[in-house]
Amino acid sequence: LNWFTNVYDQFAVIFPFIVSAPRFFAGTMQLGGLMQTASAFGRVQDALSWFVGAYTSLAAWKATIDRLTSFQEAILAAGEAAEREGITAITGSEPALAAREVDVRMPDGSVLLGDVACSFEPGQHTLVTGPSGIGKSTLFRALAGIWPFGRGRIEIPPGARTMFLPQRPYLPLGSLRDVVCYPAGTTAFDDAAVRATLADCGLEHLVDRLDEEHRWSQRLSPGEQQRLSFARALLNAPDWLFLDEATSAIDDDMEQKLYGLLRERLPGTTLISIAHRASVAAFHARTLRLGRDASGGVVMATT
């Protein structure tokens, strides 16, 4: 495109002189006439060359429109897929958190996990394992009620408070105190408790920065963000704590310390973890293994 527009612009400058040169050298056209011809041609050429000059802008505009329309089509398609069936979260009558006849699907309708039936008893810490890409994190999203693609129901115990710690935790905008106390407000915990919890999680260097406002997701390293999410869990003390590779950026010693803090400080919290490190199994009494059978389907085994 650059070659075409540059050659076009340069050739348009000399074209009227090339056409008029024979008459000028033959003496039938004066120099003034030659310049008038070139000027007239330039004005006409400028008026008729708008598309050539604007082609780059038009191409960028077309690419932007294509991205927006394809994004809108994908959103509409995903919404239609979610409305056809959907995974429903309801308040159950049992103390266990359970998935009943759940099919976890992709937005295109393909089945990722079929006919899932599992339950998590209160106080029974469970480790979820399986090869990467089999659907462990998507199962957690379904249990959290944020994955609508599929069918079935999730039964949540009455009054249960759940918290999910993903591999990359969400850090809201605001002060560090807002980030640590989330989802509770900053008035839910006293200053001494917040400072002590940060120190226990290996974040002593942040205890004097609670009132600073930054984009903490850009200021803190992945390991610091994960330790911060553990401090958040210790403060909020949920009934059910789901950890999706929440220690992937943390060394083994700190991982052992953080899980030990959860077990020690939150005796009433049930831990359900996704992890690939064998050392995490020591903090869980039950293992739920996801694998594939000979036909390629996903099977679950409990030990």
mmCIF file of C-alpha atoms in Angstrom, residues 122-287:
data_model
loop_
_atom_site.group_PDB
_atom_site.id
_atom_site.type_symbol
_atom_site.label_atom_id
_atom_site.label_comp_id
_atom_site.label_asym_id
_atom_site.label_seq_id
_atom_site.Cartn_x
_atom_site.Cartn_y
_atom_site.Cartn_z
ATOM 1 C CA PRO A 122 -18.130 -29.718 55.520
ATOM 2 C CA GLY A 123 -14.802 -30.177 57.248
ATOM 3 C CA GLN A 124 -13.558 -32.671 54.655
ATOM 4 C CA HIS A 125 -10.714 -30.911 52.868
ATOM 5 C CA THR A 126 -10.523 -32.072 49.247
ATOM 6 C CA LEU A 127 -7.749 -31.907 46.681
ATOM 7 C CA VAL A 128 -8.841 -31.881 43.016
ATOM 8 C CA THR A 129 -6.218 -33.214 40.613
ATOM 9 C CA GLY A 130 -6.012 -34.131 36.945
ATOM 10 C CA PRO A 131 -4.115 -33.306 33.751
ATOM 11 C CA SER A 132 -4.061 -29.716 32.511
ATOM 12 C CA GLY A 133 -6.970 -28.765 30.287
ATOM 13 C CA ILE A 134 -9.341 -31.434 31.562
ATOM 14 C CA GLY A 135 -11.715 -28.857 33.094
ATOM 15 C CA LYS A 136 -10.806 -28.448 36.775
ATOM 16 C CA SER A 137 -10.875 -24.652 36.763
ATOM 17 C CA THR A 138 -14.053 -24.594 34.696
ATOM 18 C CA LEU A 139 -15.688 -26.895 37.255
ATOM 19 C CA PHE A 140 -14.764 -24.368 39.954
ATOM 20 C CA ARG A 141 -16.320 -21.603 37.859
ATOM 21 C CA ALA A 142 -19.499 -23.646 37.605
ATOM 22 C CA LEU A 143 -19.508 -24.155 41.381
ATOM 23 C CA ALA A 144 -19.056 -20.392 41.792
ATOM 24 C CA GLY A 145 -22.074 -19.730 39.569
ATOM 25 C CA ILE A 146 -20.153 -17.763 36.918
ATOM 26 C CA TRP A 147 -20.063 -20.461 34.200
ATOM 27 C CA PRO A 148 -23.518 -20.649 32.611
ATOM 28 C CA PHE A 149 -22.730 -23.070 29.794
ATOM 29 C CA GLY A 150 -24.129 -26.504 30.499
ATOM 30 C CA ARG A 151 -26.950 -27.953 32.541
ATOM 31 C CA GLY A 152 -27.629 -29.267 36.004
ATOM 32 C CA ARG A 153 -27.731 -27.719 39.449
ATOM 33 C CA ILE A 154 -25.313 -26.742 42.183
ATOM 34 C CA GLU A 155 -26.672 -27.157 45.720
ATOM 35 C CA ILE A 156 -25.188 -24.736 48.257
ATOM 36 C CA PRO A 157 -25.755 -25.258 52.001
ATOM 37 C CA PRO A 158 -28.076 -22.723 53.648
ATOM 38 C CA GLY A 159 -26.252 -19.582 54.730
ATOM 39 C CA ALA A 160 -22.893 -20.822 53.437
ATOM 40 C CA ARG A 161 -20.235 -18.206 52.671
ATOM 41 C CA THR A 162 -17.909 -19.184 49.842
ATOM 42 C CA MET A 163 -14.688 -17.629 48.592
ATOM 43 C CA PHE A 164 -12.625 -18.467 45.517
ATOM 44 C CA LEU A 165 -8.897 -17.809 45.219
ATOM 45 C CA PRO A 166 -7.904 -18.075 41.527
ATOM 46 C CA GLN A 167 -4.367 -18.362 40.237
ATOM 47 C CA ARG A 168 -4.410 -14.643 39.421
ATOM 48 C CA PRO A 169 -6.446 -12.959 42.161
ATOM 49 C CA TYR A 170 -8.659 -9.961 41.563
ATOM 50 C CA LEU A 171 -7.257 -6.778 43.117
ATOM 51 C CA PRO A 172 -9.777 -3.917 43.086
ATOM 52 C CA LEU A 173 -8.740 -0.323 42.572
ATOM 53 C CA GLY A 174 -8.192 1.671 45.753
ATOM 54 C CA SER A 175 -6.007 1.542 48.799
ATOM 55 C CA LEU A 176 -4.110 -1.539 49.885
ATOM 56 C CA ARG A 177 -6.535 -1.804 52.797
ATOM 57 C CA ASP A 178 -9.422 -2.067 50.314
ATOM 58 C CA VAL A 179 -7.562 -4.820 48.473
ATOM 59 C CA VAL A 180 -6.800 -6.873 51.587
ATOM 60 C CA CYS A 181 -10.289 -6.603 53.087
ATOM 61 C CA TYR A 182 -12.142 -7.360 49.836
ATOM 62 C CA PRO A 183 -14.957 -8.449 49.528
ATOM 63 C CA ALA A 184 -15.687 -7.081 53.009
ATOM 64 C CA GLY A 185 -15.375 -3.369 53.647
ATOM 65 C CA THR A 186 -12.397 -1.696 55.269
ATOM 66 C CA THR A 187 -14.347 -1.221 58.513
ATOM 67 C CA ALA A 188 -14.918 -4.956 58.928
ATOM 68 C CA PHE A 189 -11.445 -5.560 60.429
ATOM 69 C CA ASP A 190 -9.373 -3.498 62.816
ATOM 70 C CA ASP A 191 -5.995 -2.136 61.805
ATOM 71 C CA ALA A 192 -4.012 -4.469 64.064
ATOM 72 C CA ALA A 193 -5.672 -7.590 62.598
ATOM 73 C CA VAL A 194 -4.954 -6.496 59.016
ATOM 74 C CA ARG A 195 -1.318 -5.698 59.768
ATOM 75 C CA ALA A 196 -0.752 -8.950 61.660
ATOM 76 C CA THR A 197 -2.332 -11.020 58.879
ATOM 77 C CA LEU A 198 -0.149 -9.382 56.217
ATOM 78 C CA ALA A 199 2.939 -10.091 58.300
ATOM 79 C CA ASP A 200 1.897 -13.725 58.814
ATOM 80 C CA CYS A 201 1.596 -14.135 55.031
ATOM 81 C CA GLY A 202 5.121 -12.842 54.400
ATOM 82 C CA LEU A 203 4.088 -9.318 53.410
ATOM 83 C CA GLU A 204 5.768 -7.403 56.230
ATOM 84 C CA HIS A 205 6.985 -4.771 53.762
ATOM 85 C CA LEU A 206 3.393 -3.760 53.026
ATOM 86 C CA VAL A 207 2.057 -3.249 56.568
ATOM 87 C CA ASP A 208 2.903 0.476 56.532
ATOM 88 C CA ARG A 209 1.359 1.063 53.100
ATOM 89 C CA LEU A 210 -2.260 0.207 53.863
ATOM 90 C CA ASP A 211 -3.562 3.652 52.978
ATOM 91 C CA GLU A 212 -1.592 4.043 49.743
ATOM 92 C CA GLU A 213 -3.641 3.956 46.542
ATOM 93 C CA HIS A 214 -2.104 2.336 43.476
ATOM 94 C CA ARG A 215 -2.934 -0.144 40.762
ATOM 95 C CA TRP A 216 -1.787 -2.939 43.028
ATOM 96 C CA SER A 217 -2.213 -5.567 40.316
ATOM 97 C CA GLN A 218 0.670 -3.815 38.516
ATOM 98 C CA ARG A 219 2.730 -2.965 41.608
ATOM 99 C CA LEU A 220 2.830 -6.432 43.174
ATOM 100 C CA SER A 221 4.497 -9.545 41.784
ATOM 101 C CA PRO A 222 2.378 -12.667 41.103
ATOM 102 C CA GLY A 223 3.709 -14.273 44.286
ATOM 103 C CA GLU A 224 2.842 -11.209 46.373
ATOM 104 C CA GLN A 225 -0.639 -11.119 44.878
ATOM 105 C CA GLN A 226 -1.221 -14.752 45.799
ATOM 106 C CA ARG A 227 0.015 -14.195 49.365
ATOM 107 C CA LEU A 228 -2.294 -11.193 49.554
ATOM 108 C CA SER A 229 -5.234 -13.375 48.541
ATOM 109 C CA PHE A 230 -4.413 -15.759 51.407
ATOM 110 C CA ALA A 231 -4.410 -12.816 53.819
ATOM 111 C CA ARG A 232 -7.816 -11.874 52.427
ATOM 112 C CA ALA A 233 -9.114 -15.395 53.076
ATOM 113 C CA LEU A 234 -7.748 -15.409 56.627
ATOM 114 C CA LEU A 235 -9.532 -12.139 57.381
ATOM 115 C CA ASN A 236 -12.881 -12.992 55.761
ATOM 116 C CA ALA A 237 -12.952 -16.579 57.130
ATOM 117 C CA PRO A 238 -15.410 -18.153 54.643
ATOM 118 C CA ASP A 239 -17.194 -21.448 55.246
ATOM 119 C CA TRP A 240 -15.970 -22.861 51.915
ATOM 120 C CA LEU A 241 -12.645 -21.844 50.402
ATOM 121 C CA PHE A 242 -11.864 -22.878 46.821
ATOM 122 C CA LEU A 243 -8.209 -22.531 45.785
ATOM 123 C CA ASP A 244 -7.471 -22.825 42.064
ATOM 124 C CA GLU A 245 -3.673 -23.235 41.912
ATOM 125 C CA ALA A 246 -3.552 -20.329 44.356
ATOM 126 C CA THR A 247 0.100 -21.070 45.228
ATOM 127 C CA SER A 248 1.515 -21.572 41.719
ATOM 128 C CA ALA A 249 3.806 -18.509 42.033
ATOM 129 C CA ILE A 250 4.887 -19.254 45.616
ATOM 130 C CA ASP A 251 7.847 -21.361 46.726
ATOM 131 C CA ASP A 252 7.317 -24.637 48.579
ATOM 132 C CA ASP A 253 8.180 -23.338 52.043
ATOM 133 C CA MET A 254 5.757 -20.407 51.822
ATOM 134 C CA GLU A 255 3.094 -22.701 50.380
ATOM 135 C CA GLN A 256 3.421 -25.006 53.389
ATOM 136 C CA LYS A 257 3.227 -22.019 55.749
ATOM 137 C CA LEU A 258 0.124 -20.542 54.106
ATOM 138 C CA TYR A 259 -1.800 -23.815 54.045
ATOM 139 C CA GLY A 260 -0.772 -24.360 57.653
ATOM 140 C CA LEU A 261 -2.208 -20.949 58.545
ATOM 141 C CA LEU A 262 -5.492 -21.818 56.857
ATOM 142 C CA ARG A 263 -5.783 -25.061 58.774
ATOM 143 C CA GLU A 264 -4.792 -23.405 62.057
ATOM 144 C CA ARG A 265 -6.709 -20.117 61.868
ATOM 145 C CA LEU A 266 -9.815 -21.309 60.013
ATOM 146 C CA PRO A 267 -10.923 -24.566 61.667
ATOM 147 C CA GLY A 268 -14.475 -24.052 60.435
ATOM 148 C CA THR A 269 -13.472 -23.552 56.795
ATOM 149 C CA THR A 270 -13.561 -26.403 54.294
ATOM 150 C CA LEU A 271 -10.688 -26.288 51.797
ATOM 151 C CA ILE A 272 -11.155 -27.458 48.207
ATOM 152 C CA SER A 273 -7.951 -27.057 46.212
ATOM 153 C CA ILE A 274 -6.704 -27.542 42.679
ATOM 154 C CA ALA A 275 -2.960 -28.129 42.752
ATOM 155 C CA HIS A 276 -0.252 -30.050 40.913
ATOM 156 C CA ARG A 277 2.299 -30.158 43.723
ATOM 157 C CA ALA A 278 2.239 -33.350 45.738
ATOM 158 C CA SER A 279 3.054 -31.454 48.935
ATOM 159 C CA VAL A 280 -0.410 -29.858 48.986
ATOM 160 C CA ALA A 281 -2.038 -33.261 49.471
ATOM 161 C CA ALA A 282 -0.811 -33.351 53.084
ATOM 162 C CA PHE A 283 -3.356 -30.666 53.983
ATOM 163 C CA HIS A 284 -6.317 -32.539 52.485
ATOM 164 C CA ALA A 285 -8.011 -35.698 53.667
ATOM 165 C CA ARG A 286 -9.658 -36.548 50.329
ATOM 166 C CA THR A 287 -8.564 -36.493 46.701
#
